[in-house]
Short mmCIF file of C-alpha atoms in Angstrom, two decimals:
data_model
loop_
_atom_site.label_atom_id
_atom_site.label_comp_id
_atom_site.label_asym_id
_atom_site.label_seq_id
_atom_site.Cartn_x
_atom_site.Cartn_y
_atom_site.Cartn_z
CA MET A 6 -12.31 -18.40 2.91
CA LEU A 7 -11.43 -15.66 5.38
CA SER A 8 -13.20 -12.30 5.27
CA ASN A 9 -11.22 -9.11 4.69
CA GLN A 10 -11.95 -8.12 8.30
CA THR A 11 -10.47 -11.39 9.64
CA LYS A 12 -7.43 -11.15 7.36
CA MET A 13 -6.70 -7.67 8.69
CA LYS A 14 -6.94 -8.87 12.29
CA LEU A 15 -4.41 -11.59 11.51
CA ILE A 16 -1.96 -9.46 9.54
CA ASN A 17 0.02 -8.44 12.63
CA TRP A 18 1.06 -12.11 12.89
CA TRP A 19 2.29 -12.25 9.29
CA PRO A 20 6.10 -12.76 9.51
CA PRO A 21 7.12 -9.60 7.57
CA MET A 22 5.04 -7.49 10.00
CA LEU A 23 5.86 -9.43 13.15
CA GLY A 24 9.57 -9.60 12.36
CA THR A 25 9.92 -5.86 11.86
CA GLY A 26 7.67 -4.71 14.69
CA ILE A 27 5.10 -3.20 12.33
CA SER A 28 1.59 -3.14 13.71
CA LEU A 29 -1.70 -2.44 11.96
CA LYS A 30 -3.59 -0.34 14.51
CA ASN A 31 -6.77 0.55 12.68
CA VAL A 32 -8.71 -0.28 9.52
CA SER A 33 -11.81 1.67 8.56
CA LYS A 34 -14.99 -0.33 7.97
CA ASP A 35 -14.92 0.65 4.28
CA PHE A 36 -11.29 -0.54 3.92
CA ARG A 37 -10.18 2.86 2.56
CA THR A 38 -8.01 3.86 5.55
CA PHE A 39 -5.24 1.86 7.24
CA GLU A 40 -3.21 3.16 10.21
CA VAL A 41 0.16 1.53 10.85
CA VAL A 42 2.76 2.06 13.60
CA MET A 43 6.26 0.80 14.25
CA LYS A 44 8.10 1.20 17.55
CA LEU A 45 11.87 1.38 17.60
CA ARG A 46 13.17 -1.94 18.97
CA TRP A 47 16.57 -3.58 19.19
CA TYR A 48 15.66 -5.83 16.25
CA ASN A 49 14.53 -3.08 13.84
CA ARG A 50 17.22 -0.47 14.37
CA ASN A 51 20.30 0.00 12.25
CA LEU A 52 23.94 0.48 13.29
CA VAL A 53 23.43 4.13 14.23
CA GLY A 54 20.39 3.43 16.43
CA ILE A 55 17.54 4.60 14.18
CA HIS A 56 14.85 2.68 12.29
CA TYR A 57 16.30 0.35 9.66
CA GLY A 58 15.42 1.53 6.13
CA GLY A 59 14.09 -1.86 5.06
CA SER A 60 11.65 -1.83 7.96
CA LEU A 61 10.51 1.67 6.98
CA TYR A 62 9.81 0.44 3.47
CA SER A 63 8.02 -2.68 4.77
CA MET A 64 5.84 -0.40 6.87
CA CYS A 65 4.52 1.17 3.63
CA ASP A 66 4.49 -1.83 1.34
CA PRO A 67 1.10 -3.58 1.05
CA TRP A 68 -1.54 -1.08 2.18
CA TYR A 69 -2.51 0.74 -1.02
CA MET A 70 -2.75 -2.61 -2.78
CA PHE A 71 -5.01 -3.89 0.03
CA ILE A 72 -7.25 -0.81 -0.19
CA LEU A 73 -7.73 -1.24 -3.93
CA MET A 74 -8.24 -5.01 -3.72
CA ALA A 75 -10.94 -4.60 -1.08
CA ASN A 76 -12.71 -1.75 -2.87
CA LEU A 77 -12.50 -2.69 -6.55
CA GLY A 78 -13.72 -6.25 -6.19
CA SER A 79 -12.80 -9.64 -7.52
CA GLU A 80 -13.00 -8.82 -11.23
CA TYR A 81 -9.83 -6.69 -10.93
CA LYS A 82 -6.21 -7.77 -10.55
CA VAL A 83 -4.21 -5.48 -8.24
CA MET A 84 -0.45 -5.78 -7.67
CA ASP A 85 2.35 -3.65 -6.28
CA LYS A 86 4.57 -2.68 -9.20
CA GLY A 87 7.23 -0.37 -7.85
CA ALA A 88 8.29 2.04 -5.17
CA SER A 89 10.85 4.65 -4.24
CA ILE A 90 11.81 5.74 -0.76
CA ARG A 91 13.28 9.02 0.43
CA TYR A 92 14.66 9.40 3.93
CA VAL A 93 13.91 12.91 5.18
CA LYS A 94 15.28 12.71 8.72
CA PRO A 95 16.33 10.00 11.18
CA GLY A 96 13.45 7.80 12.30
CA LYS A 97 13.45 7.50 16.09
CA GLY A 98 10.82 6.33 18.55
CA THR A 99 7.37 5.29 17.38
CA LEU A 100 6.63 6.01 13.75
CA ARG A 101 3.18 6.21 12.14
CA CYS A 102 1.69 6.20 8.69
CA THR A 103 -1.89 6.47 7.48
CA PHE A 104 -2.85 5.08 4.08
CA TYR A 105 -6.03 6.41 2.50
CA ILE A 106 -7.72 6.41 -0.90
CA SER A 107 -10.91 8.44 -1.26
CA GLU A 108 -14.14 6.94 -2.53
CA ASP A 109 -13.97 9.34 -5.51
CA LYS A 110 -10.46 8.19 -6.44
CA ILE A 111 -11.47 4.53 -6.23
CA ARG A 112 -14.48 5.23 -8.46
CA GLU A 113 -12.21 7.12 -10.90
CA ILE A 114 -9.77 4.18 -11.02
CA LYS A 115 -12.59 1.68 -11.57
CA GLU A 116 -14.11 3.75 -14.39
CA GLU A 117 -10.74 4.21 -16.07
CA ILE A 118 -9.86 0.51 -15.86
CA ASP A 119 -13.30 -0.41 -17.20
CA GLN A 120 -12.53 1.81 -20.23
CA ILE A 121 -8.86 1.12 -20.95
CA GLY A 122 -8.29 -2.27 -19.27
CA LYS A 123 -5.15 -1.60 -17.23
CA ASN A 124 -3.06 1.19 -15.72
CA ASP A 125 -0.55 2.12 -13.02
CA TYR A 126 -1.44 4.42 -10.12
CA THR A 127 1.00 6.29 -7.90
CA PHE A 128 0.39 7.05 -4.22
CA LEU A 129 2.56 8.94 -1.75
CA CYS A 130 2.76 7.95 1.90
CA GLU A 131 4.56 9.86 4.63
CA VAL A 132 5.92 8.18 7.72
CA THR A 133 5.90 10.56 10.69
CA ASN A 134 7.52 10.55 14.12
CA GLU A 135 5.88 11.24 17.48
CA GLU A 136 6.17 15.01 16.87
CA GLY A 137 4.31 14.67 13.56
CA GLU A 138 7.44 15.38 11.47
CA VAL A 139 7.92 13.49 8.21
CA VAL A 140 10.87 11.10 8.46
CA THR A 141 10.31 9.09 5.28
CA GLU A 142 8.37 9.49 2.04
CA VAL A 143 7.48 6.44 0.01
CA GLU A 144 6.02 6.63 -3.46
CA LYS A 145 4.11 3.45 -4.33
CA ILE A 146 3.11 2.36 -7.83
CA VAL A 147 0.17 -0.03 -7.97
CA TYR A 148 -0.85 -1.87 -11.14
CA VAL A 149 -4.56 -2.46 -11.75
CA ARG A 150 -6.23 -4.37 -14.59
CA LYS A 151 -9.46 -6.14 -15.37
CA LYS A 152 -9.02 -9.88 -14.86
CA ASP A 153 -10.49 -10.51 -18.31
CA PHE A 154 -8.15 -7.96 -19.93
CA ASP A 155 -7.28 -8.96 -23.53
CA PHE A 156 -3.52 -8.41 -23.88
CA GLU A 157 -3.47 -9.41 -27.58
CA LYS A 158 -6.18 -6.91 -28.47
CA PHE A 159 -4.38 -4.20 -26.47
CA GLU A 160 -1.06 -4.89 -28.24
CA THR A 161 -2.76 -4.87 -31.67
CA MET A 162 -4.47 -1.54 -30.96
CA ASN A 163 -1.26 0.10 -29.71
CA ARG A 164 1.21 -1.09 -32.38
CA GLY A 165 0.61 1.94 -34.58
CA LYS A 166 1.07 4.50 -31.79
#
């Protein structure tokens, strides 16, 4: 089985990243920070010559899920659940986004999931241009649960609420 470090080195060759020109530039050793860039190319621009919206979303898609998977451990199930995207200004040139979850927040999530079994967590990422201006905001919802979560027990407990 591949290590997390090896998987991250290979991710730039994953078709959704390769096909949109998205590149993972840096991953912190603790897997809590990911830095991603996307250059404007002929194959990722739209009809008016700016970054295609689908590519902008793809740029923000898996990273918070990856951070939580790497930091929570194998006894937790982590999945992307939803997202919304807001275009602030036209995306031109090279765009960047940094994804980060603090050690305290990860600990808080772990403690909460250990108590209640499952929950959704919302993270905001901002894609910026070369001048540091926000061009796109993406709100990501990530679902986390214990792998041994008892759905029947949860449903029974919550019927009266």
